[in-house]
Structures are given as C-alpha cells and as structure tokens.
Tab-separated table of C-alpha atoms in Angstrom:
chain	number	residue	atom	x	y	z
A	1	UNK	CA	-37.396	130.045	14.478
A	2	UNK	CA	-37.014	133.529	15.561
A	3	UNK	CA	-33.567	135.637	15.865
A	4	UNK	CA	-32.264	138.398	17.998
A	5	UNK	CA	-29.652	140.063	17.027
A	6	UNK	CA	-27.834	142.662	19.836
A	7	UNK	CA	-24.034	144.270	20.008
A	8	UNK	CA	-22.202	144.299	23.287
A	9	UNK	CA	-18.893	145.965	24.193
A	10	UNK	CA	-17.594	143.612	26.837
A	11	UNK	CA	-17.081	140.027	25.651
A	12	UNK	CA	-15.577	138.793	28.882
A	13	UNK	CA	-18.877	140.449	30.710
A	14	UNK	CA	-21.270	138.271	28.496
A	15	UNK	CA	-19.409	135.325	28.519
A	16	UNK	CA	-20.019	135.704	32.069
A	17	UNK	CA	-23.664	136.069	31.819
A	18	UNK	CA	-24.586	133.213	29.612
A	19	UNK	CA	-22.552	130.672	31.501
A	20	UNK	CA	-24.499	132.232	34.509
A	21	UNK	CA	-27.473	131.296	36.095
A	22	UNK	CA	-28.886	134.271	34.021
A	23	UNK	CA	-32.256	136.089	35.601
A	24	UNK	CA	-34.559	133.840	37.866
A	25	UNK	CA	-32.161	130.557	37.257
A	26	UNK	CA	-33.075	130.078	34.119
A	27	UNK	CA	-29.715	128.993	32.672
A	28	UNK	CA	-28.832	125.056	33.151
A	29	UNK	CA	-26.236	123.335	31.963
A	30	UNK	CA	-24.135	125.928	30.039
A	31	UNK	CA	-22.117	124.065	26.866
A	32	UNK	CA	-20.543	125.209	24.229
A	33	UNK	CA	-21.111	123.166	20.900
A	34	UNK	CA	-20.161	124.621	17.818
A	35	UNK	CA	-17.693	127.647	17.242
A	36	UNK	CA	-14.290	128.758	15.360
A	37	UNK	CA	-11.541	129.919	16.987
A	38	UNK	CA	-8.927	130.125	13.727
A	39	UNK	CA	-6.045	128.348	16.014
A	40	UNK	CA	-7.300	129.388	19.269
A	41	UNK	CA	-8.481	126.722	21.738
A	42	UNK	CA	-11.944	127.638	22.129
A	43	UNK	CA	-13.014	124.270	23.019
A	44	UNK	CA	-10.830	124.070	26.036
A	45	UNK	CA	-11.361	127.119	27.227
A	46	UNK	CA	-15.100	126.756	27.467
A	47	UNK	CA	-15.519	126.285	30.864
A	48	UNK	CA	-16.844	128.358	33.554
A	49	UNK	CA	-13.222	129.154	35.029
A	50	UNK	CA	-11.492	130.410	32.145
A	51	UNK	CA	-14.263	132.875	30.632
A	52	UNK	CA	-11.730	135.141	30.636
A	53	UNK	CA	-9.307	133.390	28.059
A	54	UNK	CA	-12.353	132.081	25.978
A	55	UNK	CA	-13.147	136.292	25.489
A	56	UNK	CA	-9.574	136.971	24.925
A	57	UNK	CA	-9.295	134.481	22.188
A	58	UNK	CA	-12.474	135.917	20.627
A	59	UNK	CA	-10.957	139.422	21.083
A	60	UNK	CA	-7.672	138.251	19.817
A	61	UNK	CA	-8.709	140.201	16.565
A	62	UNK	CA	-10.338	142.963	17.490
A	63	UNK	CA	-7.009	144.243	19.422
A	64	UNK	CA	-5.216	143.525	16.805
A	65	UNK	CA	-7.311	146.577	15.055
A	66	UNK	CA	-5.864	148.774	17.878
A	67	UNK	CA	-7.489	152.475	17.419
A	68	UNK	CA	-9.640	151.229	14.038
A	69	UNK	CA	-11.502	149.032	16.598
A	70	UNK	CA	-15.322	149.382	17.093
A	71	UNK	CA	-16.512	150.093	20.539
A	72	UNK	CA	-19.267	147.321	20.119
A	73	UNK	CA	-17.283	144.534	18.661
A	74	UNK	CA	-19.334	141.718	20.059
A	75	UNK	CA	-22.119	140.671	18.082
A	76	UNK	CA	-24.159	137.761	19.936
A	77	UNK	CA	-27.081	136.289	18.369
A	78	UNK	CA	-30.169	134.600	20.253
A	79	UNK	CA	-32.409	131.992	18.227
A	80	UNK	CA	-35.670	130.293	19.806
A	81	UNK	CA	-37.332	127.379	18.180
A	82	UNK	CA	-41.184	126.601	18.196
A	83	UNK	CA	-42.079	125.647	21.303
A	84	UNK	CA	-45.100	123.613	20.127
A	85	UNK	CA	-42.185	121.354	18.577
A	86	UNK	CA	-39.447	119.286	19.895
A	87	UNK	CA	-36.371	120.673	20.981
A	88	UNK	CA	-33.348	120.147	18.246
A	89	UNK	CA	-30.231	118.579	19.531
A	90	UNK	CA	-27.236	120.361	20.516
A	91	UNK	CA	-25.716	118.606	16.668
A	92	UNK	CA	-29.276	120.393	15.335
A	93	UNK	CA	-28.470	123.411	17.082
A	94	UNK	CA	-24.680	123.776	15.626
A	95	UNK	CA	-25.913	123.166	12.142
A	96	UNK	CA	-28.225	126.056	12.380
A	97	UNK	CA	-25.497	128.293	13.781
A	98	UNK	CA	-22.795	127.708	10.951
A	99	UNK	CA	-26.061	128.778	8.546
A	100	UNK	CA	-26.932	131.555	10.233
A	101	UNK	CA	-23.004	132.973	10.445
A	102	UNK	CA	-22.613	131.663	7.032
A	103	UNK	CA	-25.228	133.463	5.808
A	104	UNK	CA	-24.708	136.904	7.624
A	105	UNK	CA	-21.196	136.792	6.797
A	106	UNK	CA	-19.555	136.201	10.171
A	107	UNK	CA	-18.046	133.038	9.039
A	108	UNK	CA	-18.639	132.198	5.390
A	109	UNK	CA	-18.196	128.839	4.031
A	110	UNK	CA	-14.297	128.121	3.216
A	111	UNK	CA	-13.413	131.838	4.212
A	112	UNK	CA	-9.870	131.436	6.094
A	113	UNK	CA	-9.954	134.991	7.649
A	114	UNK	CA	-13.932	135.005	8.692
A	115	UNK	CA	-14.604	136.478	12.591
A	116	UNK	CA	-13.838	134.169	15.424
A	117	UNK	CA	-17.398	132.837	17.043
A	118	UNK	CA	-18.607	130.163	19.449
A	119	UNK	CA	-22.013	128.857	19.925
A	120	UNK	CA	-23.455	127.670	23.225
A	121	UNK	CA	-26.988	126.820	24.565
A	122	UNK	CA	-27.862	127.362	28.177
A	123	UNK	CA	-31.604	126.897	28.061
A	124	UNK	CA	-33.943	124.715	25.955
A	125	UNK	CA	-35.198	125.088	22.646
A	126	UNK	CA	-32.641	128.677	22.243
A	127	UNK	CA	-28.958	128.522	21.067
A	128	UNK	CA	-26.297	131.955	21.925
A	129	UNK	CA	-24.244	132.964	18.983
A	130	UNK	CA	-21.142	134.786	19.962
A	131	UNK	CA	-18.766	136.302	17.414
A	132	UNK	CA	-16.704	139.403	16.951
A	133	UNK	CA	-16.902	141.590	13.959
A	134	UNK	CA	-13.207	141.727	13.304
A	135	UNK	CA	-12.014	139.695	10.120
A	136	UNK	CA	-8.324	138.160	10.822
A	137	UNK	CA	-7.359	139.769	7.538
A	138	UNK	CA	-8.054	143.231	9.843
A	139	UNK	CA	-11.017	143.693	7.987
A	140	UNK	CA	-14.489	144.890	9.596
A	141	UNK	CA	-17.886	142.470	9.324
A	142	UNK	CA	-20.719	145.451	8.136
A	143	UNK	CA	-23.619	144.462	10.223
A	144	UNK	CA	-26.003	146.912	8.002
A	145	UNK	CA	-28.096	143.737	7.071
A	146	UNK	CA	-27.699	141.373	9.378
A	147	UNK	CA	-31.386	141.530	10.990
A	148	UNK	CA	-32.865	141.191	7.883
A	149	UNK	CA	-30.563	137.815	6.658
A	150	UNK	CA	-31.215	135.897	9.923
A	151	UNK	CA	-34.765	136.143	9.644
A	152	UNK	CA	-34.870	135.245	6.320
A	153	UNK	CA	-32.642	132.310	7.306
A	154	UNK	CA	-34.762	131.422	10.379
A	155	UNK	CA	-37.888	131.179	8.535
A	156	UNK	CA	-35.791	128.880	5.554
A	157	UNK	CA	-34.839	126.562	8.361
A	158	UNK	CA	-38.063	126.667	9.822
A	159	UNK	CA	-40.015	125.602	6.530
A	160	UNK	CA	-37.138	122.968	6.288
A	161	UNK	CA	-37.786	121.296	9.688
A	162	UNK	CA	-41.684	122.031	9.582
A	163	UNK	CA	-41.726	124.305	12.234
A	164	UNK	CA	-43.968	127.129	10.885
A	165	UNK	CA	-47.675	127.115	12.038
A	166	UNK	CA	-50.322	126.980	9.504
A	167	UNK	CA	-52.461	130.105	9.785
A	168	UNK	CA	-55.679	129.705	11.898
A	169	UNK	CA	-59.226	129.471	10.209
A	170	UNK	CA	-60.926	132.864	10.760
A	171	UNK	CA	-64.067	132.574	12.934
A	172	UNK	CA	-66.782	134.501	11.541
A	173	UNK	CA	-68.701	136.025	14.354
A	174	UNK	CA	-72.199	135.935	14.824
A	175	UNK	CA	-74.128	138.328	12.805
A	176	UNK	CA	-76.409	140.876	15.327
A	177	UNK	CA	-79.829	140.687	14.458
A	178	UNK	CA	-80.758	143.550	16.382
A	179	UNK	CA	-78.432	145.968	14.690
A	180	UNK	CA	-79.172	147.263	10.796
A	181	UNK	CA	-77.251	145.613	8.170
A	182	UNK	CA	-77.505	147.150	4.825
A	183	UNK	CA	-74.046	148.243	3.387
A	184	UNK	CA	-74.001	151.465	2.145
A	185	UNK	CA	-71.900	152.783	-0.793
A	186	UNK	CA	-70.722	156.392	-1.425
A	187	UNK	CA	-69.112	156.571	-4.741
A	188	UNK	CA	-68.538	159.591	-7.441
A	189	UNK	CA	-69.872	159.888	-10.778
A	190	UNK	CA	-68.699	160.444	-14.388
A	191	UNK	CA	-71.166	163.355	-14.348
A	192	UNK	CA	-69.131	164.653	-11.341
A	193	UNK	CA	-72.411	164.162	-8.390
A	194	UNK	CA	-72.077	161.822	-5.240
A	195	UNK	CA	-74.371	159.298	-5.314
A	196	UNK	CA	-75.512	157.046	-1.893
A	197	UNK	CA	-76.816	153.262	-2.931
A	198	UNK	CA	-78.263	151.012	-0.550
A	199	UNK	CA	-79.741	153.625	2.197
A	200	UNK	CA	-83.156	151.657	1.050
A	201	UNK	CA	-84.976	152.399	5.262
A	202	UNK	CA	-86.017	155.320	7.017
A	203	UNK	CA	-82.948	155.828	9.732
A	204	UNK	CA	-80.175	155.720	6.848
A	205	UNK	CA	-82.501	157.909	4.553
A	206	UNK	CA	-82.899	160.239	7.143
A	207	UNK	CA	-78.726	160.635	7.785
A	208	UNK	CA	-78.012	161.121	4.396
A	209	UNK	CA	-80.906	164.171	3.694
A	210	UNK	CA	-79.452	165.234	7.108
A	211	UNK	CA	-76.149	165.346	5.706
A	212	UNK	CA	-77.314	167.070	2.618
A	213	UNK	CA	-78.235	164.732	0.100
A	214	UNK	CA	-81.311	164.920	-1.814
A	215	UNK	CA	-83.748	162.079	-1.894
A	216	UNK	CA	-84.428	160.735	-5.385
A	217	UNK	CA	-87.349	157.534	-5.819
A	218	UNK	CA	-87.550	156.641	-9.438
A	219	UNK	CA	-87.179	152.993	-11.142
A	220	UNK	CA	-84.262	152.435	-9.931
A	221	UNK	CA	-85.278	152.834	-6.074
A	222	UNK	CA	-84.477	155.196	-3.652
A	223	UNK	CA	-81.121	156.899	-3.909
A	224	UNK	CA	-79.662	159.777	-2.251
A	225	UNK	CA	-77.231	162.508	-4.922
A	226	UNK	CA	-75.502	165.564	-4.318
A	227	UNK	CA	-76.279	168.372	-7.157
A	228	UNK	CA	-73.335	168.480	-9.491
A	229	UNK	CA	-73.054	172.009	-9.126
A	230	UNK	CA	-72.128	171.651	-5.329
A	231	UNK	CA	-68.073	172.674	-5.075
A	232	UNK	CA	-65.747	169.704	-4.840
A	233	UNK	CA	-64.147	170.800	-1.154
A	234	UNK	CA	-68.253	170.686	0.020
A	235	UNK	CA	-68.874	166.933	-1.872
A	236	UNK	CA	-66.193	165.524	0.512
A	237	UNK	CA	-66.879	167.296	3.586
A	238	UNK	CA	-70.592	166.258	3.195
A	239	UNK	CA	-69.811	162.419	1.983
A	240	UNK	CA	-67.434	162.162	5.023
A	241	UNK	CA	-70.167	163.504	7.422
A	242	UNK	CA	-72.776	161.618	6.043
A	243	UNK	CA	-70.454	158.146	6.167
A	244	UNK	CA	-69.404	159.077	10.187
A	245	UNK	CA	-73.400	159.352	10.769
A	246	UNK	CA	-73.797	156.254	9.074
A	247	UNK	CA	-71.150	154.102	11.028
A	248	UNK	CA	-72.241	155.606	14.430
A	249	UNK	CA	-75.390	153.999	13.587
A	250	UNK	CA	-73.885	150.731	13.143
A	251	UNK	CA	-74.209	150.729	9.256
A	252	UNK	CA	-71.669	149.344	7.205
A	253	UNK	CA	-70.312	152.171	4.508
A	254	UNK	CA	-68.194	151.772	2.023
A	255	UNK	CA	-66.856	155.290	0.884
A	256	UNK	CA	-64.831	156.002	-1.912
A	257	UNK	CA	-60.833	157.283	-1.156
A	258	UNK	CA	-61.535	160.374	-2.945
A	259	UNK	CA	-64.679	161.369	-0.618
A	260	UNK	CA	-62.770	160.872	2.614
A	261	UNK	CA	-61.459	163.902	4.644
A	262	UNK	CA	-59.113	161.889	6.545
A	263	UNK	CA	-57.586	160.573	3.220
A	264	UNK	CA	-57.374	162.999	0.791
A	265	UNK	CA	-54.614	165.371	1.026
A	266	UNK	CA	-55.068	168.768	1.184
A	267	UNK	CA	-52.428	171.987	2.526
A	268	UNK	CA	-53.066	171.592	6.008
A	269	UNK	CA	-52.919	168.221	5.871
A	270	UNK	CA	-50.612	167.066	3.418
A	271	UNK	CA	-50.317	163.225	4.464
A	272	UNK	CA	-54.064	163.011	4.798
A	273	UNK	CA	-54.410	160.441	8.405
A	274	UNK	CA	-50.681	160.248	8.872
A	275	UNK	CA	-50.518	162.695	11.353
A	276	UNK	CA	-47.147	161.660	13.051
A	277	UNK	CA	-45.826	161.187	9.531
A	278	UNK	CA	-46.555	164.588	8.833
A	279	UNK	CA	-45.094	165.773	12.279
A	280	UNK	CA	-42.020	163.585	11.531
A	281	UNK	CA	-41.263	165.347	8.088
A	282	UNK	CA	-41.515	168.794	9.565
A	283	UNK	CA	-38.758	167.692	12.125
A	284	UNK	CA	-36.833	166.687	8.918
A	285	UNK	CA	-37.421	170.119	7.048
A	286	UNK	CA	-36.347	171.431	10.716
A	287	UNK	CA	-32.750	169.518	10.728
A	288	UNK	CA	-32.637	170.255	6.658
A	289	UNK	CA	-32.962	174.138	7.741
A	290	UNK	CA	-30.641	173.975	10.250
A	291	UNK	CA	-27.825	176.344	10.127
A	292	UNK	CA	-25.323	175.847	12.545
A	293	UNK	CA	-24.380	172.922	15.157
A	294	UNK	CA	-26.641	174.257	17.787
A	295	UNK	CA	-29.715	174.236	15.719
A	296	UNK	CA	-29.154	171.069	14.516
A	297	UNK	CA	-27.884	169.503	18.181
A	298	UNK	CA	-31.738	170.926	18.969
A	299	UNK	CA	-33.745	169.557	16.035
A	300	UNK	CA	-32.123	166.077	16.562
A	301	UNK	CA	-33.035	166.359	20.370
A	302	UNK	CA	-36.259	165.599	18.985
A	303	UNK	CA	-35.398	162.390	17.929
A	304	UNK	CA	-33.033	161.411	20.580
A	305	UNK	CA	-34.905	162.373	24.098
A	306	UNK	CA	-34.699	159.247	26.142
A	307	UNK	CA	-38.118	159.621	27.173
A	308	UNK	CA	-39.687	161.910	24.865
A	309	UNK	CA	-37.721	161.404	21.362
A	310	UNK	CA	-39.217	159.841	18.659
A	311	UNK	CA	-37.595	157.009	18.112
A	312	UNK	CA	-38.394	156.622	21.770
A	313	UNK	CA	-42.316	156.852	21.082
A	314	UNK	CA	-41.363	154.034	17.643
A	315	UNK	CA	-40.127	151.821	19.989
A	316	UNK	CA	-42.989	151.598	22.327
A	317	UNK	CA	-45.651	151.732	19.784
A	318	UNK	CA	-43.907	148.699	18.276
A	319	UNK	CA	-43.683	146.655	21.595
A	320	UNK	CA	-47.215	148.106	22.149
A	321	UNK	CA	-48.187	146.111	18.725
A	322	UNK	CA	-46.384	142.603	19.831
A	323	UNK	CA	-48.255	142.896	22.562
A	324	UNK	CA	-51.302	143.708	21.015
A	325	UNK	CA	-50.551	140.507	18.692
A	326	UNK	CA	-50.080	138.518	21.649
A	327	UNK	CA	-53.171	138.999	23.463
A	328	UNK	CA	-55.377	139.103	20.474
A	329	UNK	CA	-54.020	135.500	18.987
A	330	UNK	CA	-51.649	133.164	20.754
A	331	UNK	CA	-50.772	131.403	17.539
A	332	UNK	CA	-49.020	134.391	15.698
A	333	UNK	CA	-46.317	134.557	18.196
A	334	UNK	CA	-43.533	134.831	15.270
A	335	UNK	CA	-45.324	137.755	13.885
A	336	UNK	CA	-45.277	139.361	17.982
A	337	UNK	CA	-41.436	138.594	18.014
A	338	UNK	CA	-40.927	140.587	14.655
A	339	UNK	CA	-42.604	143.514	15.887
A	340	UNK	CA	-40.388	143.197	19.296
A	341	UNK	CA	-37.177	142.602	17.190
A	342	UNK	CA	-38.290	145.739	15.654
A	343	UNK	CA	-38.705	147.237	18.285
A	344	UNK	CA	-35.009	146.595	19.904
A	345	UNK	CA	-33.533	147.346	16.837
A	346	UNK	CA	-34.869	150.737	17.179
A	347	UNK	CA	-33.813	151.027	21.025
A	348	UNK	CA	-30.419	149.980	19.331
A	349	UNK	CA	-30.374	152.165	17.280
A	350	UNK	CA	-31.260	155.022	19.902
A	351	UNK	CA	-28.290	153.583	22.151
A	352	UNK	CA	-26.050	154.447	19.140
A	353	UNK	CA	-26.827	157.443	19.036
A	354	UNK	CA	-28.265	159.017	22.309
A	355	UNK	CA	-25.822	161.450	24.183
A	356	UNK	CA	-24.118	163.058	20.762
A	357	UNK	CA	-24.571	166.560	22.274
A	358	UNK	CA	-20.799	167.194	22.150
A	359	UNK	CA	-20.199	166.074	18.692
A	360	UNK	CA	-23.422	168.149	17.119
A	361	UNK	CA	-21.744	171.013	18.659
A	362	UNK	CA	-18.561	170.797	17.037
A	363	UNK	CA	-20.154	170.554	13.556
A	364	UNK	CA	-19.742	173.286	11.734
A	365	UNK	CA	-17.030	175.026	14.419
A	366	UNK	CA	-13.540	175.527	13.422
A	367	UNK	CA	-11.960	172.664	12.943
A	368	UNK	CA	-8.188	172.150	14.858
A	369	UNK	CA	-5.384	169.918	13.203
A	370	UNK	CA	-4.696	167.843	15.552
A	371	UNK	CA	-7.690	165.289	15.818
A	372	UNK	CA	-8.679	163.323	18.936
A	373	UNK	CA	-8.311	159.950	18.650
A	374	UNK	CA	-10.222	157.017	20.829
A	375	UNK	CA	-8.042	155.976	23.971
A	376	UNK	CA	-7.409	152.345	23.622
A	377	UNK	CA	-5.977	150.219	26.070
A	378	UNK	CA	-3.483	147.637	25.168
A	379	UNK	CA	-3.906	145.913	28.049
A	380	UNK	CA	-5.865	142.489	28.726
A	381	UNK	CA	-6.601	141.439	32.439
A	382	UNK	CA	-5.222	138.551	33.293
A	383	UNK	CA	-2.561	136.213	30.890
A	384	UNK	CA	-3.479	135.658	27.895
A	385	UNK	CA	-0.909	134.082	25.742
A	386	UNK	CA	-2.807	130.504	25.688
A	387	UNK	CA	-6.052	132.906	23.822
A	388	UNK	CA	-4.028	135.097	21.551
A	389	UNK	CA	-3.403	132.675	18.972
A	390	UNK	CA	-2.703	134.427	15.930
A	391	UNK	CA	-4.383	133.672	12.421
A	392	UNK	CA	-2.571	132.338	9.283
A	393	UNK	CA	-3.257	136.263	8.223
A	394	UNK	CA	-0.917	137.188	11.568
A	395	UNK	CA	2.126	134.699	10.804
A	396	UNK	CA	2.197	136.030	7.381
A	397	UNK	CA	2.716	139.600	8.743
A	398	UNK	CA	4.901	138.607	11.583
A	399	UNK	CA	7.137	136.718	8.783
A	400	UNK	CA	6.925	139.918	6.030
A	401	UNK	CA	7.640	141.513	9.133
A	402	UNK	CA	10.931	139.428	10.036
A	403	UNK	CA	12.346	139.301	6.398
A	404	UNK	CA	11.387	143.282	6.102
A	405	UNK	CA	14.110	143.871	9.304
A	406	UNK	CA	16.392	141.896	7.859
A	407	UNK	CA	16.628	143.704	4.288
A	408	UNK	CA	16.389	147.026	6.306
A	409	UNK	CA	19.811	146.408	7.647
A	410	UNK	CA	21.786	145.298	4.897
A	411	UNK	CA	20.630	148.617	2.939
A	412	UNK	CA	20.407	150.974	5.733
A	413	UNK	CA	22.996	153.001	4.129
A	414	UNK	CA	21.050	153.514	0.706
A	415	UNK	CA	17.634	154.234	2.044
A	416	UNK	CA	15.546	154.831	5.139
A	417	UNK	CA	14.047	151.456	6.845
A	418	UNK	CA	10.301	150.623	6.024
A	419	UNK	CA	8.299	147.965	8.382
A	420	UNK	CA	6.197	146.482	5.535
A	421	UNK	CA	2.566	146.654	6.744
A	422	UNK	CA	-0.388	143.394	7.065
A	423	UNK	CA	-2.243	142.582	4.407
A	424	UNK	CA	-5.332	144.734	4.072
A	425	UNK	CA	-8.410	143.514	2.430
C-alpha cells in the first residue's frame, strides 16, 4: 500500500471534489465508511447535498481555535492498494484507516479529544482520509512526521495482507564477445606507487604507458607502476586518466577511491562529484552571511523561484527518478511512488513557503507594538447548528463557563469578574 499525504485549506471545497465525478469520471459511487465526528452526525450528513454541513462539522474545531487556527487545517490522506491483488472491502478499507490515524496521531486509540475525520472511497482499490488537525481539547495535531508514519504503516499492513511483491530475479545479460573483457585494477601501495593488474594485452598496455605508467614484465607478469617519487596530486590525475582511457575502451576498471579525481576532495572541489551539493552549501554560507532582510529575502530567492529555485529543480529531479523507475521496471512501482511522494512533499513544502517576500523584508526592520494579527472570519455559509456539535471538552467549558458568571455576580463587589478559560492541553 502506498500513502499520500497533502493539506488543503477549504474542507467544504474537497468534500466537494471527492464526492465529484473527479477528473475524466473517474469517481463512482462516493460512500463514506468509517470516520469520527465526537457528537457530530457525520454519518447523516454524508451525502452529496449536505457537503456543506459534513465540512462544518469537521471544522467545528478548528473555529473554535479562532485566530490560533492554521490556514491549512485539512489534512486528507490518499492510500492505493496493489493492483495485482484484490480489492479490500469497504470493512477492509475502514480498518486500515483507524490504523493509519491511529498511528499518525489524528485519532489515537481511546483518545476522547483526537481530530474529527471521515473516511470515504470513491474509486477502487484507494480509500480518502479526511481529518482536521484541531484536537477538541484546542490543541494542534504536529504533522512534522506524518509522511514518514504512514508509510511505515502502509508497508506493515501490506506485509500483513501479503501485498508486497517479491523482488524480481536479475537477468544477467549476455556477455559481448566482441568487446575485451579483462577487469582492470588500479590500487595504491604500502610503498606509496600505483600499481595497474590485469592490463595482460596490447590495447590496455598501450593506455596505461600512454597514461604514464611504466611497463614492468618479471615473474609475476606484466604490470604497469608509477615511480614512487611521482607527487601525490600527479598519481591521481594520471590513475584517473588512465581508468577514463580504459572504460572508453570498453574495459572494466576497478579504481581505488583515493585515485579518483571526481572523488577525492580537494579546495576547489570540496564535495568531490557532488557538484549541486557543493552549489547548495554556498547558497547556505550566502543566507548564513546575510546581513539584513534584503540580503537574505535575495539568498532565499534562490531556493524559492517557482521555476528556477532549488527546491523547484529537487522536485523535478525526483519525479524525473519515479519515472525513470517506472520505465526501467514495471514491478517496483512502490519504490516510483516513494520517489513521487517525495517529490510532492517537496512541492509542499515550496507552497509553504513561496511568496514570503514581505515577511523577509521586515526581518531585521524596526519592529512596531502593535502586531498584525490574521483576519478570521467567524462566519460559516449556510446553517450550521445541526454540524457544530460541540465535544465533551466544549460542554465542560460552556459549564465552567456558566458557574464562573454566576460566582462573578455574587462577588462583584469584592473583586473584578474573570471568565474562567477552556482547558488547554
């Protein structure tokens, strides 16, 4: 089984979508069948015409927040099964999305003030989790490792129900006759020389004294050396040649980490091949350096461009690589969704933070003392009374509430009335 995990802002709007006919038809037969609404009637409400109070009663917490509120409450969750295997049942299905809510966190086992959630299936073999990440208690869900716990989950369940494919045999190709097959090794001594073994015909002879190595026959064959005396920088360049020769011919080489150019790390190239590593950490020096709001706001452009940021460039290299996966072997499909759940976890992340211009510019400026706060409507379209059911949580506060009025005006004379708060976690 493979999950992927997204955050919306709209609940009603998604509701809307999955009980849709979705792109190209592909939804049929939209049910819900599993979910917790802690008092509110989520079961009745799952219908096509009243979307709108099934979101409100999913919301009902989240509003409660007010200004704490997140402005991507809704967390939905999409989970495809093998399709080589039988489709579970929509009881299958529901049993899989209490464990993967229990084991996120959404909705722990026996936890009376877990985040209201529903699950519903609209296509075959794939099940739609739908929660919110506000606790009744007014607590906040973290989602910091919530990727990482449903895929652990998934592949649990799918070892459980036997859905995980056994690896296929490698086929060993067809060795070319035509083309030389001695393996060549390239390996340092304790004496400090580089010594060549296995260049034992002409052509390979001929690329290693062409590289620079001297020819030695003695009883022990024919071996190519570099002096001892030659400088350590010129061992490497020449073993590196010498091994690029060697593979353009088709030979097999084997050189040793410490002889190869593109591996050893030197000042100019201080991560050896990992070019856009090394590119990456001079950004980072570059946003370390920064000195004011405006050089960092341009460093961390950078990252951020839409088109040419680098987490931009991540993302496409690692839908590039399911790809890649896909075409090359049909059968590691799980390992192709990984890379593309990767992949939008990265264009998540880039969502989050694209389009901060404003706020990078205000760091480091004089701060003023009154702080902007995030506009929040109060307001829910439509009625709503029949989704707002409050939690046990909410009667608690409404009756601390009640009893809290009531002491305030017998001893309004002695000191000032206090509302008495909700419990806080």
């Amino acid at each position: 089984m493979i999950a992927r995990l997204q955050h919306a802002s709209n609940t009603a709007g998604l509701l809307t979508y999955l009980y849709g006919p979705g792109e190209q038809g592909r939804h049929s037969a939209p049910r819900l069948i599993a979910g917790d609404g802690h008092g509110a009637p989520v079961e009745l409400l799952a219908e096509s015409g009243s979307l709108t109070y099934l979101a409100h009663a999913l919301d009902a917490p989240v509003e409660r927040l007010g200004a704490r509120a997140p402005e991507r409450p809704t967390w939905v969750c999409s989970v495809r099964s093998d399709p080589r295997r039988p489709d579970p049942t929509d009881s299958q299905w529901a049993a899989v999305a209490r464990r993967l809510v229990a084991a996120t966190g959404i909705a722990p086992v026996g936890d009376p003030d877990a985040c209201r959630w529903i699950a519903l299936r609209n296509q075959p073999r794939q099940v739609h989790v739908v929660a919110t990440v506000a606790r009744e208690d007014g607590g906040l869900h973290s989602t910091y490792r919530d990727a990482f716990l449903l895929q652990t989950e998934c592949h649990r369940i799918g070892t459980e129900l036997g859905h995980l494919p056994t690896a296929p045999r490698p086929t060993p190709r067809a060795q070319e006759t035509s083309v030389p097959a001695p393996s060549i090794t390239i390996t340092s001594e304790f004496s400090g020389s580089v010594l060549a073994k296995g260049a034992s015909d002409d052509l390979s002879s001929m690329l290693l004294k062409h590289a620079g190595f001297e020819q030695i026959e003695d009883w022990y064959g024919r071996r190519h050396r570099l002096p001892t005396t030659t400088p350590t920088f010129d061992q490497v360049a020449i073993a590196t040649h010498a091994a690029e020769m060697l593979r353009a011919s088709r030979y097999r080489v084997d050189l040793a980490p410490s002889l190869d150019m593109a591996r050893i790390s030197t000042p100019a190239n201080p991560l050896g091949p990992y070019v856009a590593g090394a590119e990456v950490l001079q950004l980072t020096d570059r946003i370390r350096a920064a000195e004011s709001g405006v050089d960092l706001r341009q460093a961390v452009d950078h990252l951020l461009h839409p088109e040419y940021g680098v987490l931009e460039r991540v993302r496409e290299a690692l839908e590039a690589a399911g790809e890649q996966i896909n075409d090359l072997d049909e059968e590691a499909y799980e390992l192709a969704d990984r890379f593309d759940l990767a992949a939008e976890l990265v264009g998540s992340a880039q969502a989050e933070l694209v389009g901060p211009d404003h706020e990078l510019s205000e760091v480091g400026a004089p701060h003023h003392p009154l702080a902007k706060t995030r506009a929040h409507s109060a307001k829910l379209p439509g009625p709503r009374s029949a989704a707002l059911a409050t939690s046990p949580a909410a009667d608690k506060a409404k009756a601390s509430s009640a009893l809290g009025t009531a002491a305030t005006e017998t001893s309004a004379a002695v000191r000032p009335a206090q509302v008495p708060s909700s419990r806080t976690r």
